CSV table of C-alpha atoms in Angstrom, one decimal:
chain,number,residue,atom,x,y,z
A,1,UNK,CA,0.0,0.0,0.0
A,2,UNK,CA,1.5,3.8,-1.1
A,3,UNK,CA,1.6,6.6,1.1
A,4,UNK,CA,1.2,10.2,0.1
A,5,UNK,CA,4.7,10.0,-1.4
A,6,UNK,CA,4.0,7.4,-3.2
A,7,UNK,CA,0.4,8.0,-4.7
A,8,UNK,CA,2.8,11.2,-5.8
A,9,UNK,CA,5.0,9.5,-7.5
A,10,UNK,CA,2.9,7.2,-9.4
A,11,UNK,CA,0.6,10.8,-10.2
A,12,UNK,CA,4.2,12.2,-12.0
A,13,UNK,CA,3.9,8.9,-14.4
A,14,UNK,CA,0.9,10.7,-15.8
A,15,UNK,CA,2.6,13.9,-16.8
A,16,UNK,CA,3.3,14.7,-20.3
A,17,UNK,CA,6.3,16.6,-21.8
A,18,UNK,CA,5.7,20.2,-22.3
A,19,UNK,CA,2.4,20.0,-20.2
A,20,UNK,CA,0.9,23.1,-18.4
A,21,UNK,CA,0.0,21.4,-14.7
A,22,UNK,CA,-2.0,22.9,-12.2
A,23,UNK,CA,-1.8,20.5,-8.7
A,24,UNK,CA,-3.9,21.5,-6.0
A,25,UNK,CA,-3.2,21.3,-2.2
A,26,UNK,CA,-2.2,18.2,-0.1
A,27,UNK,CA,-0.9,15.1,-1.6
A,28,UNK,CA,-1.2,16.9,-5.3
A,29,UNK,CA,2.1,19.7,-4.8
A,30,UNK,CA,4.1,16.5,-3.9
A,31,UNK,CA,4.0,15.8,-7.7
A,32,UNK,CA,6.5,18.3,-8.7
A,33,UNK,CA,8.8,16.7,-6.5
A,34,UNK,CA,8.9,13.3,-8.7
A,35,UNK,CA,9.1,15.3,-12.5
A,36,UNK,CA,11.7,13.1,-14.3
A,37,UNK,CA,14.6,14.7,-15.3
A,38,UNK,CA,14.5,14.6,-19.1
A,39,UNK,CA,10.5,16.4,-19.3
A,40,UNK,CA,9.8,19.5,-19.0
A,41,UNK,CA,6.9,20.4,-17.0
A,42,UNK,CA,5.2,23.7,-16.0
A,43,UNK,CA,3.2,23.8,-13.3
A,44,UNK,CA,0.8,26.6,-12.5
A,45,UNK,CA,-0.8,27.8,-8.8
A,46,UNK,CA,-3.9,29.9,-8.7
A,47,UNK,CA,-2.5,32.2,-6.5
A,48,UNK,CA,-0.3,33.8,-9.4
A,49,UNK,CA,3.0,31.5,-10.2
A,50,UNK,CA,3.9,29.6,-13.8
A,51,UNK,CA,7.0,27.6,-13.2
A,52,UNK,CA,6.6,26.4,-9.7
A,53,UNK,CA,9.4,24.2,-8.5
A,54,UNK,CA,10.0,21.8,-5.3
A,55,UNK,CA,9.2,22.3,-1.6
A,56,UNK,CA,12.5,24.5,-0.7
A,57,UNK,CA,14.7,22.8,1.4
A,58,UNK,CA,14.6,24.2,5.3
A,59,UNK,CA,16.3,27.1,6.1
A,60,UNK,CA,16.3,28.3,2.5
A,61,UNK,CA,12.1,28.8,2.3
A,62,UNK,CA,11.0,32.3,1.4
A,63,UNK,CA,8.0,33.3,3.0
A,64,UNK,CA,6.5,35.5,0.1
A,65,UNK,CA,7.2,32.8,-1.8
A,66,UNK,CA,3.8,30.1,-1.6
A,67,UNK,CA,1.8,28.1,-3.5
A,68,UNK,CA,-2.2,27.9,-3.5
A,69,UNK,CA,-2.0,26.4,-0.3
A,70,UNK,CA,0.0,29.2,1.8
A,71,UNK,CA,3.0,26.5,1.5
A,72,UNK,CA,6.9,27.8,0.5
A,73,UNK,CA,7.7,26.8,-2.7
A,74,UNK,CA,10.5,27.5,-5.1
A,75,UNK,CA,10.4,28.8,-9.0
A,76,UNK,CA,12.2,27.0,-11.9
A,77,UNK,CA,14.6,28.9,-14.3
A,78,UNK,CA,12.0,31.0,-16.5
A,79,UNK,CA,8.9,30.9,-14.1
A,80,UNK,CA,7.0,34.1,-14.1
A,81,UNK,CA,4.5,35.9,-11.8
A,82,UNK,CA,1.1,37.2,-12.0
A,83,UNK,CA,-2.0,38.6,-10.5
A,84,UNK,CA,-5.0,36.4,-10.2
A,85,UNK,CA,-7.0,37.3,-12.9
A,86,UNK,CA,-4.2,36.6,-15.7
A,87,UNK,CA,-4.2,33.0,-13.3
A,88,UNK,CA,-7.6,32.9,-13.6
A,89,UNK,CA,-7.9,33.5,-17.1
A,90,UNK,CA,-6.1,31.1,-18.1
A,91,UNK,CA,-7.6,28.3,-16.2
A,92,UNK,CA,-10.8,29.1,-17.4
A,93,UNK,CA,-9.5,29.5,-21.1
A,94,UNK,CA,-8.5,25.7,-20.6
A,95,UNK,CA,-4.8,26.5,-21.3
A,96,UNK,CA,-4.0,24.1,-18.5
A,97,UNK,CA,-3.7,20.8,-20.1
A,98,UNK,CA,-3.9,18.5,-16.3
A,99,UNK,CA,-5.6,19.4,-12.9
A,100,UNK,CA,-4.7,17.4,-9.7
A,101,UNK,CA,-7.0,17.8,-7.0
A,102,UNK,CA,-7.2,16.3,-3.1
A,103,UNK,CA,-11.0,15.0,-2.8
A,104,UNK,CA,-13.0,13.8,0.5
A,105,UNK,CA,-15.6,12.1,-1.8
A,106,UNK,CA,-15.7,10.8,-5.5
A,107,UNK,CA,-18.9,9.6,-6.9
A,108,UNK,CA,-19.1,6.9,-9.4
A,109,UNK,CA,-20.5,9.4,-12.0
A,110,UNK,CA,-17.1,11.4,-11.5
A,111,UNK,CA,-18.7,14.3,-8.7
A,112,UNK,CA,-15.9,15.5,-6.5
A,113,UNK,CA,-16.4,17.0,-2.9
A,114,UNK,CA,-13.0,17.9,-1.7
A,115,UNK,CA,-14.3,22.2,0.2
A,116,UNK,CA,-16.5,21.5,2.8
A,117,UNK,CA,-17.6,19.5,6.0
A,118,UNK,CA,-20.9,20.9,7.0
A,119,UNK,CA,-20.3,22.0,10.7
A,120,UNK,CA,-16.6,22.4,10.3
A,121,UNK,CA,-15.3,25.9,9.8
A,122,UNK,CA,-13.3,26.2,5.9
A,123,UNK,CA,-12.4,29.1,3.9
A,124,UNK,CA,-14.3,28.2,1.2
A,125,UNK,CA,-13.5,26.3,-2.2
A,126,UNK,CA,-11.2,28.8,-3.7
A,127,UNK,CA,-9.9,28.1,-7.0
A,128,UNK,CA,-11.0,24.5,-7.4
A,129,UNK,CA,-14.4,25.7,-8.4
A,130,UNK,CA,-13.1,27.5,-11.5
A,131,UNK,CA,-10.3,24.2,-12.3
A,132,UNK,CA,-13.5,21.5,-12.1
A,133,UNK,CA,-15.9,23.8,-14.3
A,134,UNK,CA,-12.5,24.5,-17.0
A,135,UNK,CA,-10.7,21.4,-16.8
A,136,UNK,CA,-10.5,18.2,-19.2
A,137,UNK,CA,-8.1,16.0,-17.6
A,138,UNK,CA,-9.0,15.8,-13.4
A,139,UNK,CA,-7.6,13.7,-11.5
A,140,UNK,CA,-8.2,13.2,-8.1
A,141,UNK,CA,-5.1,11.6,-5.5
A,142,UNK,CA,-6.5,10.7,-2.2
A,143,UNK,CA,-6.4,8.1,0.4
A,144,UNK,CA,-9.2,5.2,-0.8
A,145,UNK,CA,-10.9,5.1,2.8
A,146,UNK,CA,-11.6,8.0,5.3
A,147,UNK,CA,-9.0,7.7,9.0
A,148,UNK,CA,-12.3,5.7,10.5
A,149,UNK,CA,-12.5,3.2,7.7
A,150,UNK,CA,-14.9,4.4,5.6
A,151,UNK,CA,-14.8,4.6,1.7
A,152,UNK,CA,-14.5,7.5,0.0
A,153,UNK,CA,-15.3,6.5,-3.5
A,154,UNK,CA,-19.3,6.5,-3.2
A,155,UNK,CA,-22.5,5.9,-5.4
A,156,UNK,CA,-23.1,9.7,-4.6
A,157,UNK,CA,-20.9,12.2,-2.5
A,158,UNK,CA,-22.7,12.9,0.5
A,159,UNK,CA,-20.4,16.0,1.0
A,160,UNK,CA,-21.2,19.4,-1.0
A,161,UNK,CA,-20.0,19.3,-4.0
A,162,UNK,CA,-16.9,20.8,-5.9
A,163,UNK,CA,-17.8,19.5,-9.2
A,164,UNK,CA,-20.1,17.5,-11.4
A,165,UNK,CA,-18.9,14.3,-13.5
A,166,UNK,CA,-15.7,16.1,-14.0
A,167,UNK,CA,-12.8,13.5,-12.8
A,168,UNK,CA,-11.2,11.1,-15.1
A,169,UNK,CA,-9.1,9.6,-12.8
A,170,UNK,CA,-8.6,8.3,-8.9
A,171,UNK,CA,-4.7,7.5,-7.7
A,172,UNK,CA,-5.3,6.3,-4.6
A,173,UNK,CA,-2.8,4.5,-1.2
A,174,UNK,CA,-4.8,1.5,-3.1
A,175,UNK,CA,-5.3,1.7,-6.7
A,176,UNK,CA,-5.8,3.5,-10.2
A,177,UNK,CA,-9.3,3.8,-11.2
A,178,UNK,CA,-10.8,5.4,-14.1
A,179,UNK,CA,-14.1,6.7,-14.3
A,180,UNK,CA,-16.6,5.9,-16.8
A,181,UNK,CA,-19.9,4.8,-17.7
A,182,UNK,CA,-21.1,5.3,-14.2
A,183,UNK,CA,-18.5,3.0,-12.9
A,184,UNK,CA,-15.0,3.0,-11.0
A,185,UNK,CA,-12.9,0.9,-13.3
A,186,UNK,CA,-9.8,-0.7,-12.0
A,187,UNK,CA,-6.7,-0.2,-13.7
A,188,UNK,CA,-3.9,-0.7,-11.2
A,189,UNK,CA,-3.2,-2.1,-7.8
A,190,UNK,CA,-0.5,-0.9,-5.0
A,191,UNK,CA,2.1,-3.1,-4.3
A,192,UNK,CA,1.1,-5.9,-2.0
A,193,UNK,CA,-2.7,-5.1,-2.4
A,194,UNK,CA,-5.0,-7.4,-3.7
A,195,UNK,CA,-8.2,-7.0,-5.5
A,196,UNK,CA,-10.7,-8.7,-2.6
A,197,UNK,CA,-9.0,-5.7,-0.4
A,198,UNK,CA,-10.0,-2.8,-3.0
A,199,UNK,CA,-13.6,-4.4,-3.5
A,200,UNK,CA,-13.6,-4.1,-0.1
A,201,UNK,CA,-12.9,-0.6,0.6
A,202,UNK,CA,-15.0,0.5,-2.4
A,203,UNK,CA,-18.3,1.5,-2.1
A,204,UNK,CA,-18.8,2.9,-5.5
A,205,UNK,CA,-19.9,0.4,-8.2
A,206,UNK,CA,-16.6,-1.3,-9.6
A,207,UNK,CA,-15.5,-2.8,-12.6
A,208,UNK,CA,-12.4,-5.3,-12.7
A,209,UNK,CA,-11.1,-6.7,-15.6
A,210,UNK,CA,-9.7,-10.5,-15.7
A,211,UNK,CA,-6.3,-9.0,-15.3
A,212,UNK,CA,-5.1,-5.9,-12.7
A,213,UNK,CA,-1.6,-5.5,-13.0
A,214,UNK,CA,0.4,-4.0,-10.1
A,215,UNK,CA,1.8,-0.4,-10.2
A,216,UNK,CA,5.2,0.0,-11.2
A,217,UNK,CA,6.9,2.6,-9.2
């Protein structure tokens, strides 16, 4: 089974050369730490940055320097920044070619909730809500089943929603899953997990094919 690190590093496998990336906060800005070497990448935050690099090591962070998150980042050679309407603008011109989100819930029909427990005070959904309604390529990187046990890839999100049959894809601790057709399909498993353990923790209708090969990290 992956951790966050690892569900990271499987996420980087999906980048493309010359991509424009936008990751969200949590597990997703752990991507940019696992770009190979030979592709070139940009990745965009809301907040204003093209050409975001690693986490900075400690004692070299700058604290003007964040992500979407309010984490320290670093730039790459040739990053540029701007205010957040030229950010904006070109999210919702769908110049961003990938979106990684976090998620609480994922439907079957591709719904995301990933802004708001009702009860719990949040700052709202922020820029997630213009990436879901622009973006063709979502995927979600989570953890497949909530700290008390509970799935988190559903018939329906029971949360409020982010988005409406907008992700493609779910990189979880456990698996790969597309979705499609109303269905989770199973594309991948994490090392030393089996297939009776994912049916398991998914409550979501799923579809396994005869053969589920295991990730290669």
């Amino acid at each position: 089974m992956l951790d966050k690190h690892g569900i990271a590093k499987r996420i980087a496998q999906e980048l493309q050369d010359g991509w424009y990336v936008n990751l969200g906060i949590g597990i997703p800005t752990l991507v940019a730490n696992y770009v190979p070497d030979d592709m070139e990448v940009e990745f965009q935050s809301e907040n204003g940055i093209l050409g975001m690099g690693a986490f900075p090591y400690e004692g070299e962070e700058d604290a003007d320097m964040i992500n979407a998150g309010k984490q320290t980042v670093t730039l790459r050679p040739g990053a540029v920044i701007f205010d957040s309407a030229t950010s904006f603008a070109m999210i919702r011109g769908q110049h961003v070619q990938l979106t990684v989100l976090g998620a609480m819930e994922v439907s079957e029909t591709g719904d995301i909730a990933n802004w708001k427990i009702p009860g719990k005070l949040v700052k709202g959904m922020g820029g997630a809500m213009d990436l879901v309604a622009s973006a063709q390529n979502i995927i979600v990187a989570m953890m497949h089943t909530s700290k008390s046990g509970d799935s988190k890839l559903l018939p329906e999100c029971t949360l409020p929603l982010t988005g409406v049959g907008c992700v493609t894809r779910i990189i979880t601790n456990m698996a790969v899953l597309d979705v499609r057709d109303k269905a989770f399909h199973l594309v991948e498993r994490a090392p030393g997990v089996t297939v009776d353990e994912i049916k398991e923790a998914t409550e979501g209708k799923l579809v396994v094919p005869a053969d589920v090969p295991e990730m290669k990290l």
